mmCIF file of C-alpha atoms in Angstrom:
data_model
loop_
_atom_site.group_PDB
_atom_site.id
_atom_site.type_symbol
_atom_site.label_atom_id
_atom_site.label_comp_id
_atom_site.label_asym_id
_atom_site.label_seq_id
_atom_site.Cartn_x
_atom_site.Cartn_y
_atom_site.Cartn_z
ATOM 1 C CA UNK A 145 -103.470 63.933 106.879
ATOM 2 C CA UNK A 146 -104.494 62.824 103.503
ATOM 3 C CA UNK A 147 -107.479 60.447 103.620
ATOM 4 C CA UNK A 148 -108.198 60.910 107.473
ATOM 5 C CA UNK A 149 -107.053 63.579 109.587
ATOM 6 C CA UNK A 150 -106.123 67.473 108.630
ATOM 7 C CA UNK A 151 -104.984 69.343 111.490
ATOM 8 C CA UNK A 152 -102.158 71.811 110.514
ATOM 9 C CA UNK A 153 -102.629 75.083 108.759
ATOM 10 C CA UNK A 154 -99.923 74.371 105.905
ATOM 11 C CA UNK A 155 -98.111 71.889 104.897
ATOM 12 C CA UNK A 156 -94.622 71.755 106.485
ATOM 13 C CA UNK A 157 -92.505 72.010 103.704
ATOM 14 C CA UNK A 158 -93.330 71.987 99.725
ATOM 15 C CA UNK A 159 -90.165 70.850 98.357
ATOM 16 C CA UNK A 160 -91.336 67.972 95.097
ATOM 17 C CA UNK A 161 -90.763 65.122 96.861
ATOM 18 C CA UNK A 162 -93.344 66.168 99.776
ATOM 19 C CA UNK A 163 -95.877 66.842 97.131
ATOM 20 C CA UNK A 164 -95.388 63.545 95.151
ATOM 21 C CA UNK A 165 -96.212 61.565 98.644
ATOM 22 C CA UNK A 166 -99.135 63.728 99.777
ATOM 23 C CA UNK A 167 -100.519 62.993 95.797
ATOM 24 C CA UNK A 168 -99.826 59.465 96.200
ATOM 25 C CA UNK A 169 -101.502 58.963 100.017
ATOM 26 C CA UNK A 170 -104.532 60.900 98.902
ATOM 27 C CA UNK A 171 -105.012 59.369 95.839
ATOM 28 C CA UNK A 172 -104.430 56.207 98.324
ATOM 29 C CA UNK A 173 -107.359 57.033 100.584
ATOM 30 C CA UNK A 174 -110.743 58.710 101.009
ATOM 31 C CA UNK A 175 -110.369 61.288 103.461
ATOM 32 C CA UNK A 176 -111.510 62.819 107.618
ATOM 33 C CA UNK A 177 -110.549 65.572 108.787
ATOM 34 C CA UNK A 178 -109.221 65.637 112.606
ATOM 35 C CA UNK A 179 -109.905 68.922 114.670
ATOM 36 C CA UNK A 180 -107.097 70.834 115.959
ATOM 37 C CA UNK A 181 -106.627 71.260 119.286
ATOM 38 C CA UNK A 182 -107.489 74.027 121.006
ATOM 39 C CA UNK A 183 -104.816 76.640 122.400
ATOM 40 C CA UNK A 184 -103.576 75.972 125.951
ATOM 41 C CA UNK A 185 -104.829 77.755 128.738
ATOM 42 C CA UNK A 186 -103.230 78.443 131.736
ATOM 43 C CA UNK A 187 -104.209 76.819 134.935
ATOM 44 C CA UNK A 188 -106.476 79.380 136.133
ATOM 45 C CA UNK A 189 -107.876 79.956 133.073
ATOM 46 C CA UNK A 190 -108.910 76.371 132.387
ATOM 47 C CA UNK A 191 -110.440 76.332 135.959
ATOM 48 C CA UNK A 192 -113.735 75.482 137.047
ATOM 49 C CA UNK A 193 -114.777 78.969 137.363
ATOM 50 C CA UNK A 194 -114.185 79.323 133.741
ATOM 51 C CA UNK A 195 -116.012 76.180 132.451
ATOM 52 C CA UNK A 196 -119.140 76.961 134.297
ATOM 53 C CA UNK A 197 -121.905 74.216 135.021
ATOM 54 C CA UNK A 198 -121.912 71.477 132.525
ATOM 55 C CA UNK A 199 -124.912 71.362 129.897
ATOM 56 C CA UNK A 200 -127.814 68.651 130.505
ATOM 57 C CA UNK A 201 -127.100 65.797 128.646
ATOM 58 C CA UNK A 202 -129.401 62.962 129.876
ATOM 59 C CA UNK A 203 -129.413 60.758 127.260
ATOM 60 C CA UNK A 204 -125.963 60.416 127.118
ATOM 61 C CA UNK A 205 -123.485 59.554 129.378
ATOM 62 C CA UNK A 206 -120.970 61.822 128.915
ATOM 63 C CA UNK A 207 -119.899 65.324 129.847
ATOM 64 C CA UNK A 208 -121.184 68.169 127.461
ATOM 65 C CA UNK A 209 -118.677 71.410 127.616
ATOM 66 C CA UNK A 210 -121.075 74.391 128.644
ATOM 67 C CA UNK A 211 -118.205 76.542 127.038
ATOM 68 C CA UNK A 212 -117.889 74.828 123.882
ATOM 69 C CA UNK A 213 -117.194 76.675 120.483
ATOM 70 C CA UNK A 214 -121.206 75.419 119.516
ATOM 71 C CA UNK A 215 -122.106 76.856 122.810
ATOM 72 C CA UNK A 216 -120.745 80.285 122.669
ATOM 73 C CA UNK A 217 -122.405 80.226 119.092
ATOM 74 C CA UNK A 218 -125.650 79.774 120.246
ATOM 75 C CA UNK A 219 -125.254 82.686 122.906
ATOM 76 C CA UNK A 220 -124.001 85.229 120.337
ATOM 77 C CA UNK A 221 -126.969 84.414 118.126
ATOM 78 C CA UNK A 222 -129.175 84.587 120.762
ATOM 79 C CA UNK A 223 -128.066 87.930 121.366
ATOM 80 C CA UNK A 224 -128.122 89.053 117.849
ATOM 81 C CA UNK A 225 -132.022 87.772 117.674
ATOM 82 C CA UNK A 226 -131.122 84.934 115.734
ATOM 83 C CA UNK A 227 -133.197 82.694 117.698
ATOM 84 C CA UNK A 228 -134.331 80.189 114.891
ATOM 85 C CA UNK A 229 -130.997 79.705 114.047
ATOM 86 C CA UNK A 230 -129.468 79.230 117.288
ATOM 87 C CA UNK A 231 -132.425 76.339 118.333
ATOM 88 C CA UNK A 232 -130.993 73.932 115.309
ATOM 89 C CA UNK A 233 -126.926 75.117 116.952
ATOM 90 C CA UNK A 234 -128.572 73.277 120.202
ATOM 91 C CA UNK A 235 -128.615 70.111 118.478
ATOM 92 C CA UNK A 236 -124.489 70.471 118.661
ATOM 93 C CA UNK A 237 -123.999 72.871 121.812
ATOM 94 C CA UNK A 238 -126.049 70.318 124.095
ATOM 95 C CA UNK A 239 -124.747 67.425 122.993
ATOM 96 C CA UNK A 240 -121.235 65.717 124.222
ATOM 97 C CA UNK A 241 -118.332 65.871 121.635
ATOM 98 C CA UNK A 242 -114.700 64.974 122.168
ATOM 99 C CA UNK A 243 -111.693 67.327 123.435
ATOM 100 C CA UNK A 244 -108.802 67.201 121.919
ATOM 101 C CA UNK A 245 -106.430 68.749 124.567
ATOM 102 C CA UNK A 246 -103.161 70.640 123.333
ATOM 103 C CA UNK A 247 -100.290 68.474 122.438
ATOM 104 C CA UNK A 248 -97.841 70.669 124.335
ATOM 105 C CA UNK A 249 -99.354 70.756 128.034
ATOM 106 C CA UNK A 250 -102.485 68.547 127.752
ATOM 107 C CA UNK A 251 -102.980 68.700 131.734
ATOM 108 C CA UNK A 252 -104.941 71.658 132.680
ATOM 109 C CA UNK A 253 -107.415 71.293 130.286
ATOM 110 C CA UNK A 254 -108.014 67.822 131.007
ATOM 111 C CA UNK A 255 -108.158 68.120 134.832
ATOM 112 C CA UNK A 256 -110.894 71.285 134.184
ATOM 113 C CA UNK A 257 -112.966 69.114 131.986
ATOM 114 C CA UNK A 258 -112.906 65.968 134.001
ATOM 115 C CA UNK A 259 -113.636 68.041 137.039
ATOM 116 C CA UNK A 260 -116.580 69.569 135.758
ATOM 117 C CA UNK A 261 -117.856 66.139 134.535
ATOM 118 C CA UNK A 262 -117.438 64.427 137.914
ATOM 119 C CA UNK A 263 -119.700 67.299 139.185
ATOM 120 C CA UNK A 264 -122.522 65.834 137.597
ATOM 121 C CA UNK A 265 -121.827 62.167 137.546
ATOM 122 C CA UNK A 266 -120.498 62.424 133.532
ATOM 123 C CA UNK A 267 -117.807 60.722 131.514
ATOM 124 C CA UNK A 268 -114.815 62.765 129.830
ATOM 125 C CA UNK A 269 -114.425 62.128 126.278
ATOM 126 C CA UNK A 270 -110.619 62.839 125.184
ATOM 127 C CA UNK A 271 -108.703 61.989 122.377
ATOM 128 C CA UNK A 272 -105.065 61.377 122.447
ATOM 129 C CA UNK A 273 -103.433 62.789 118.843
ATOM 130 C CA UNK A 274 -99.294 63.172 119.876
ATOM 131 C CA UNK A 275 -97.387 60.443 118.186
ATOM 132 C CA UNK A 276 -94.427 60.629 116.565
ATOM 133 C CA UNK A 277 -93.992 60.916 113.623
ATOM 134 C CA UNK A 278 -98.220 62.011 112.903
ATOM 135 C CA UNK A 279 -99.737 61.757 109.791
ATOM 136 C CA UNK A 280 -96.446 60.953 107.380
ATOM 137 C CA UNK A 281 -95.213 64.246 107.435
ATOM 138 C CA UNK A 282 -98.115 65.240 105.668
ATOM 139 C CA UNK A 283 -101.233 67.299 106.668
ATOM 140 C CA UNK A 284 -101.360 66.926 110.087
ATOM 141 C CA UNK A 285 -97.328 66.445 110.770
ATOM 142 C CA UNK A 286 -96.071 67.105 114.021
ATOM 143 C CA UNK A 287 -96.665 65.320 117.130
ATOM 144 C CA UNK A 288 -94.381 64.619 119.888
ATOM 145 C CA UNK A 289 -90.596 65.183 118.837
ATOM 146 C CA UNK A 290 -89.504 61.487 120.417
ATOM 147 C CA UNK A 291 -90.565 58.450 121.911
ATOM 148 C CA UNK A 292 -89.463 59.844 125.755
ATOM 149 C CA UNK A 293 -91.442 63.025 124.993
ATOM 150 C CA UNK A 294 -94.579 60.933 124.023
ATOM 151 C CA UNK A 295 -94.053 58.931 127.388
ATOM 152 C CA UNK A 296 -93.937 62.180 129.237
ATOM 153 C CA UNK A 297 -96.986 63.761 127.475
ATOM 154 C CA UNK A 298 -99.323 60.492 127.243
ATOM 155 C CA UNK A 299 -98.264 60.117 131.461
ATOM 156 C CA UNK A 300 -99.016 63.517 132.039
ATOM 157 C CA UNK A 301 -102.465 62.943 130.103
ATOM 158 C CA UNK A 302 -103.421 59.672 132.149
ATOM 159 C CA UNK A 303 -102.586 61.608 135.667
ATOM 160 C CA UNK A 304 -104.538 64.405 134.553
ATOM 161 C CA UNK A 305 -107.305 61.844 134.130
ATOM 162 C CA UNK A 306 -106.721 60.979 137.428
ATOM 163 C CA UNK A 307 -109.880 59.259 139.149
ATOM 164 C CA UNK A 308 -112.463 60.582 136.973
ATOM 165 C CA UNK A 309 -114.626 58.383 134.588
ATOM 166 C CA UNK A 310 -112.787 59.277 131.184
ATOM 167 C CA UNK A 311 -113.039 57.460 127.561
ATOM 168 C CA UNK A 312 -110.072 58.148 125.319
ATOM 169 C CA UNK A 313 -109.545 57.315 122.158
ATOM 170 C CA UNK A 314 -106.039 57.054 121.284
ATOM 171 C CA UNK A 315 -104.126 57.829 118.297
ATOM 172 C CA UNK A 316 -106.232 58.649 115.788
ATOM 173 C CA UNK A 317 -104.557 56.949 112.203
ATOM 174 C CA UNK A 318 -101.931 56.127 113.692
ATOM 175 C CA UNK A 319 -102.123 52.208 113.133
ATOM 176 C CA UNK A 320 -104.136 52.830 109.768
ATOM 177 C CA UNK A 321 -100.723 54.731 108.432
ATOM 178 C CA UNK A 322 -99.018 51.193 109.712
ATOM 179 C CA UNK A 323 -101.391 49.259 107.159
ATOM 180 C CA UNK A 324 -102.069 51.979 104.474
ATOM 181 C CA UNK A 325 -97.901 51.606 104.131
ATOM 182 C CA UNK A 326 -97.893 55.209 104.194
ATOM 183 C CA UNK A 327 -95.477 55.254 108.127
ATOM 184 C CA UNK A 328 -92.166 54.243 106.858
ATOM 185 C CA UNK A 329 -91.389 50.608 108.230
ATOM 186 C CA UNK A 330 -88.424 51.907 110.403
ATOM 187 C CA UNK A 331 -90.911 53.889 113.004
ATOM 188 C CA UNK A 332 -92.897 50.679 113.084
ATOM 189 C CA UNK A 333 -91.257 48.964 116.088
ATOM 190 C CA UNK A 334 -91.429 51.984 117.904
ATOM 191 C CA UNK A 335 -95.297 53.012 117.460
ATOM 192 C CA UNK A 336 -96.119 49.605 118.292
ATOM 193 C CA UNK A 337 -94.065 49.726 121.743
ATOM 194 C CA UNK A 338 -95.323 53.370 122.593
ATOM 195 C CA UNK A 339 -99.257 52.794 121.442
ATOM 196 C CA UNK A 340 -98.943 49.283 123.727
ATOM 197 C CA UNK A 341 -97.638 51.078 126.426
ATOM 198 C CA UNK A 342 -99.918 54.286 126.180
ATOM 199 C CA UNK A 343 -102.769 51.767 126.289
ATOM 200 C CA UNK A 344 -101.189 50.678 130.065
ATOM 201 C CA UNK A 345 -100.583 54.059 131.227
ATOM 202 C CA UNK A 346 -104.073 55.024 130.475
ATOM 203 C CA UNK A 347 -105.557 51.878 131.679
ATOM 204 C CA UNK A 348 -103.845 51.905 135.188
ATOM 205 C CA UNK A 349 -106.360 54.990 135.948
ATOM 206 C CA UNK A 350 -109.381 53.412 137.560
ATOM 207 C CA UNK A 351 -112.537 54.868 135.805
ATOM 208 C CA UNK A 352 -110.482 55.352 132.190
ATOM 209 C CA UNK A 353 -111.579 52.958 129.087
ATOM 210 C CA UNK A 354 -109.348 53.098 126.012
ATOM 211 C CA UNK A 355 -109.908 52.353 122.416
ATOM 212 C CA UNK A 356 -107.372 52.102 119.467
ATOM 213 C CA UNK A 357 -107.831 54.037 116.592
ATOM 214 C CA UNK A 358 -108.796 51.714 113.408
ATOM 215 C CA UNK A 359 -109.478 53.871 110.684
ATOM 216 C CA UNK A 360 -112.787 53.144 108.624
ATOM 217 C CA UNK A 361 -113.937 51.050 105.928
ATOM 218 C CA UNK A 362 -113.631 53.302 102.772
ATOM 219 C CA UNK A 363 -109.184 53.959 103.932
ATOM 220 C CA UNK A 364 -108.370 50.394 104.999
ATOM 221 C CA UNK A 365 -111.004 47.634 102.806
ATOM 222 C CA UNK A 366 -110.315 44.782 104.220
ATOM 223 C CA UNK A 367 -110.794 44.879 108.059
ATOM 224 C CA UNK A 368 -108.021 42.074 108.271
ATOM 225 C CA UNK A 369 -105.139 44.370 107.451
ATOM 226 C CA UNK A 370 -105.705 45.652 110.649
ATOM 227 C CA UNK A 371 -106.058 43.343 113.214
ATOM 228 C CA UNK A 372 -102.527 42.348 113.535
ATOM 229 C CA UNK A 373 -101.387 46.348 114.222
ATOM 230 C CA UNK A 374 -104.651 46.059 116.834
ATOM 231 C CA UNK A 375 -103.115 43.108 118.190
ATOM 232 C CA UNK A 376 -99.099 44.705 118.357
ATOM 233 C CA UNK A 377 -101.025 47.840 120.078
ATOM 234 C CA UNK A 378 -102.029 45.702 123.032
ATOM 235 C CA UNK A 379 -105.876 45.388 121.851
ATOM 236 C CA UNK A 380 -106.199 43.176 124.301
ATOM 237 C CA UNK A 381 -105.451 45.402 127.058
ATOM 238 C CA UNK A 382 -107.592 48.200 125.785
ATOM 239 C CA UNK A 383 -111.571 48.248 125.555
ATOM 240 C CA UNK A 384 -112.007 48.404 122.232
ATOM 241 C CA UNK A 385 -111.004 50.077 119.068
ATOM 242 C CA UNK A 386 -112.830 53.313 116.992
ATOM 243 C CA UNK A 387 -113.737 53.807 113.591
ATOM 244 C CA UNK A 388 -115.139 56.480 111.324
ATOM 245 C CA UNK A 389 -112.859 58.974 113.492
ATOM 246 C CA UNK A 390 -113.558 62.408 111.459
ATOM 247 C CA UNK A 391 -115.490 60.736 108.111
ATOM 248 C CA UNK A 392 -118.756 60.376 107.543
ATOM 249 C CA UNK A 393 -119.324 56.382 106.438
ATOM 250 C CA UNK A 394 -122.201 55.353 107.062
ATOM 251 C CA UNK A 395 -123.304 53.333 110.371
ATOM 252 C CA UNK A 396 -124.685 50.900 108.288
ATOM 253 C CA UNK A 397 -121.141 49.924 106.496
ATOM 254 C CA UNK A 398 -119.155 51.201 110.049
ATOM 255 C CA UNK A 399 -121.265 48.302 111.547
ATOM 256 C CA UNK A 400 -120.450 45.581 109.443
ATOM 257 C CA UNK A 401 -116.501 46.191 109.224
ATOM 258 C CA UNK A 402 -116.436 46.334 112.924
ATOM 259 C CA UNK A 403 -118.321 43.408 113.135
ATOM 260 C CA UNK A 404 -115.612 41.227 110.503
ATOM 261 C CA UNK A 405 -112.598 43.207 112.609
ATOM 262 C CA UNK A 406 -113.826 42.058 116.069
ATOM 263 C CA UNK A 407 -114.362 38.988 115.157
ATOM 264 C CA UNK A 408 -110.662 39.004 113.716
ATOM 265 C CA UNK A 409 -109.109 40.507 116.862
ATOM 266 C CA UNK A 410 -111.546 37.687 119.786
ATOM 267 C CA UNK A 411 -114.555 39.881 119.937
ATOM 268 C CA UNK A 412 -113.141 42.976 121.029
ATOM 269 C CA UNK A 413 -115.727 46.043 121.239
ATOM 270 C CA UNK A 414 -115.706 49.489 119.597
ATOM 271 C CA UNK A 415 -117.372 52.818 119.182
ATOM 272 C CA UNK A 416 -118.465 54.505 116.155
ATOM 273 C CA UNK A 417 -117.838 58.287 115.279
ATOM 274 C CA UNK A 418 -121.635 59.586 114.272
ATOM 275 C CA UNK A 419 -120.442 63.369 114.319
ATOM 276 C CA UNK A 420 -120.894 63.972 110.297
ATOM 277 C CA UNK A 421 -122.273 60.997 108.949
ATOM 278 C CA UNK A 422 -126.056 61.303 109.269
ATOM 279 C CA UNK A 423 -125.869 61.432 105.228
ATOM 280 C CA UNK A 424 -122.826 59.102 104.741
ATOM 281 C CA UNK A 425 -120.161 60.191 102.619
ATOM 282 C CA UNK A 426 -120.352 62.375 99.225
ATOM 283 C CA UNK A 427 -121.299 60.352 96.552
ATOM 284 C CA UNK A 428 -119.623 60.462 93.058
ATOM 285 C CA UNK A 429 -115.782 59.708 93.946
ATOM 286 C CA UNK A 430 -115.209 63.468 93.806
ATOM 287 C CA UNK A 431 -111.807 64.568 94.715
ATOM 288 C CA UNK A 432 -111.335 65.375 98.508
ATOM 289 C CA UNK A 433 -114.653 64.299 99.600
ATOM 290 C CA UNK A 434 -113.365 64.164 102.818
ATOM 291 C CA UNK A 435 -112.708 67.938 103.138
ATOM 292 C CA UNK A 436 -115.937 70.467 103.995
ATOM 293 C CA UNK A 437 -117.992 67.611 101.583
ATOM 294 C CA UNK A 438 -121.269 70.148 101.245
ATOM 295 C CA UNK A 439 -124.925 68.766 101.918
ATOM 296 C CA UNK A 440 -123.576 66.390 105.339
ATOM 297 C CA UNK A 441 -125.578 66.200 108.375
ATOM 298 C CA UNK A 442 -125.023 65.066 111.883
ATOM 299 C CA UNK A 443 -125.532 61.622 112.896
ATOM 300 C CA UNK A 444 -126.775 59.855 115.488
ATOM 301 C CA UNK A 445 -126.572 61.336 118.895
ATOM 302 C CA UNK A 446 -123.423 60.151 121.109
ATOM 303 C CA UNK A 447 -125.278 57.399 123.115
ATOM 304 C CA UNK A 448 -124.167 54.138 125.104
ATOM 305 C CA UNK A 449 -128.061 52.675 124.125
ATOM 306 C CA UNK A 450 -126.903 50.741 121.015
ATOM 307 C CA UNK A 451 -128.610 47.407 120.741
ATOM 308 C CA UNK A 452 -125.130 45.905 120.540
ATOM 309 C CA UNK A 453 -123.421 43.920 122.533
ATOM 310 C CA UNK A 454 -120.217 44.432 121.228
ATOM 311 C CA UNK A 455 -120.898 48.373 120.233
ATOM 312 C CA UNK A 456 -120.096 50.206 123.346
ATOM 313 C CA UNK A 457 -121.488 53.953 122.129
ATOM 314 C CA UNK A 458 -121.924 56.248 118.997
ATOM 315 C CA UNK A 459 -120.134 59.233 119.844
ATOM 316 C CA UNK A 460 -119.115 62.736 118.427
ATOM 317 C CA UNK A 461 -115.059 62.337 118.520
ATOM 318 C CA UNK A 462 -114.889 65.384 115.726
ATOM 319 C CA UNK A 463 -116.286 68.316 116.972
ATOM 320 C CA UNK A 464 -118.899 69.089 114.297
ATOM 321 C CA UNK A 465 -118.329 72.490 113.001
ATOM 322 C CA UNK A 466 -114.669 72.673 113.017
ATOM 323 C CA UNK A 467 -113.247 73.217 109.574
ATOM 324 C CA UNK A 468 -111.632 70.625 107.980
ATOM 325 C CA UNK A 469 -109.201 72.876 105.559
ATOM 326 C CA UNK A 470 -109.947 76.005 103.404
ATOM 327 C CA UNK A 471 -111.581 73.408 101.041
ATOM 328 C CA UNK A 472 -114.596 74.952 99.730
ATOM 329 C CA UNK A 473 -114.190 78.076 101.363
ATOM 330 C CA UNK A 474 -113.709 76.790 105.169
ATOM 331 C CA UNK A 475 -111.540 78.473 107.498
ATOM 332 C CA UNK A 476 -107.933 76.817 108.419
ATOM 333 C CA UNK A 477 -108.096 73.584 109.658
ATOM 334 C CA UNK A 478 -109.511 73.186 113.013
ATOM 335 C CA UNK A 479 -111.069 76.736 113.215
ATOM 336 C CA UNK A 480 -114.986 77.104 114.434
ATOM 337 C CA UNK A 481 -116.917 77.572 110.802
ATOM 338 C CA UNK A 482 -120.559 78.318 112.184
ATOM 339 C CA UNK A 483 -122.177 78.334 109.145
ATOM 340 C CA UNK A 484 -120.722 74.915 108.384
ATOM 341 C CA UNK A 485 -122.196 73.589 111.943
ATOM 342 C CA UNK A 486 -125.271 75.246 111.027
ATOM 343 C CA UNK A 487 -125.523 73.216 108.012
ATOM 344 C CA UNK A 488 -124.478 70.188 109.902
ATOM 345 C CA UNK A 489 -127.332 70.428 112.620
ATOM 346 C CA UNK A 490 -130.094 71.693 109.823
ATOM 347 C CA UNK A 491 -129.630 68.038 108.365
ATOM 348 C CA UNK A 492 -129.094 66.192 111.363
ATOM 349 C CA UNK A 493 -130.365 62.507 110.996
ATOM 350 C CA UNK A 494 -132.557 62.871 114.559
#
């Protein structure tokens, strides 16, 4: 998506008028990049058996995948005698960061991670990224094909969730696209109705807490332009909303544009995204600085200990590492870059 989320490997068609409106949105807004999901696994092969025991993660609450791209890293280094190197990987392999779980059978991997979590008393950290009409046709186009498919996938999602302690944060841009003017007005109505009701579905699960996507302060200025989408998307039913999904603002500004858009929505809470922005955003206005941006670090270490009340954690949603494009020499979109997560972790801000 241009300005926030890049997920597919190529644009989906490259006829003029496509390429006019992805010049126009990214000229529009300053960019994240959203990982891909990862392919589905069958049932037994997303199994317990195959995610092994979960990582320690003490000071954090949530569930750290022993299996994880960062993970497997580390081992292979480890094996080749690259030792230093993979010590600074552990600063992303034992650490918590979100799943994004496939958009066409989200359910095994879901129940496999929240199992494993439950085994040690952890919190699943999933991201829901299906809805209609995604990302303006544009990088990350695609999601679910209708609004009756979304119900089916986001219901399958929550019962995968089941009883298990899960945070989800839902829809990535999907309500900045609403205020950026970038969703066409007649799929308005409907992404309104099917976020509000996602919110429910996920919320009737006991242990689940749910936050709406609200872009960051460098896409969307002025943190009032959102609050009335945050209200139509049943804000008040959910726990809170997210920013900085994918980008690397700083906490610093993330802190005080939450602070304005809680206040503008009664107090609501939110979480921060802390994966990349331990050295805030590339300076200069250069063009995509939101794609592979060189010299970024990883922030501050998902946590629940924030020293404010109405910030519930800093957490990794983007899985630091994964490419955000073939900018600057990355791999697709999505695709495990180790020597970008190496980078990442040898500037990490603690």
């Amino acid at each position: 998506m241009s300005g926030r989320s890049t997920v597919s490997r190529a644009l989906p068609r490259t006829g003029p008028v496509v390429l006019a409106a992805l010049a126009l949105v990214t000229a529009l807004t300053a960019g994240c990049s959203t990982p891909e999901p990862r392919v589905t696994r069958t049932a037994e092969e997303a199994g317990e058996n195959v995610r092994g025991e979960p990582a320690p993660s003490a000071a954090s609450p949530f569930w750290v995948d022993p299996d994880s791209d960062a993970a497997r890293q580390v081992r292979t280094w480890e094996k080749e005698g690259r030792e230093a190197e993979a010590k600074i990987l552990r600063r992303i392999s034992e650490r918590p960061v979100a799943d994004w779980p496939a958009w066409d059978d989200p359910a095994p991997e879901i129940r496999a991670a929240a199992r494993a979590a439950a085994r040690t008393e952890k919190t699943v950290l999933l991201v829901a990224y299906n809805i209609p009409h995604r990302d303006c046709g544009l990088y990350s186009a695609g999601g679910a094909k209708d609004a009756d498919a979304y119900r089916s996938w986001i219901g399958a999602f929550a019962d995968a969730i089941g009883d298990a302690s899960a945070t989800v944060i839902l829809e990535p841009d999907a309500l900045p696209h609403i205020a950026d003017g970038c969703t066409p007005p007649e799929h308005h109505a409907e992404r309104y109705q099917l976020l509000a009701e996602a919110v429910d579905t996920l919320k009737a699960r006991p242990h689940t807490k749910v936050y709406l996507d609200a872009g960051n302060p460098d896409w969307i200025d002025e943190p009032s332009k959102m609050a009335q989408p945050l209200r139509q998307a049943g804000i008040d039913r959910a726990d809170g909303f997210s920013l900085n999904v994918s980008n690397f603002q700083s906490n610093e500004s993330v802190k005080a544009y939450a602070g304005r858009l809680s206040d503008a929505v009664g107090g609501s809470h939110f979480v921060i995204d802390t994966s990349r922005n331990g050295k805030g955003p590339l300076s200069g206005g250069r063009a995509e600085a939101w794609c592979n941006p060189p010299g970024r670090g990883l922030g501050t270490p998902p946590t629940t200990d924030t020293g404010d009340d109405r910030l519930d954690a800093y957490l990794w949603i983007k899985r630091p590492g994964d490419s955000d494009g073939t900018c600057r020499g990355g791999p697709p979109a999505g695709d495990w870059w180790p020597e970008y997560a190496l980078g990442l972790a040898r500037r990490a801000a603690s």
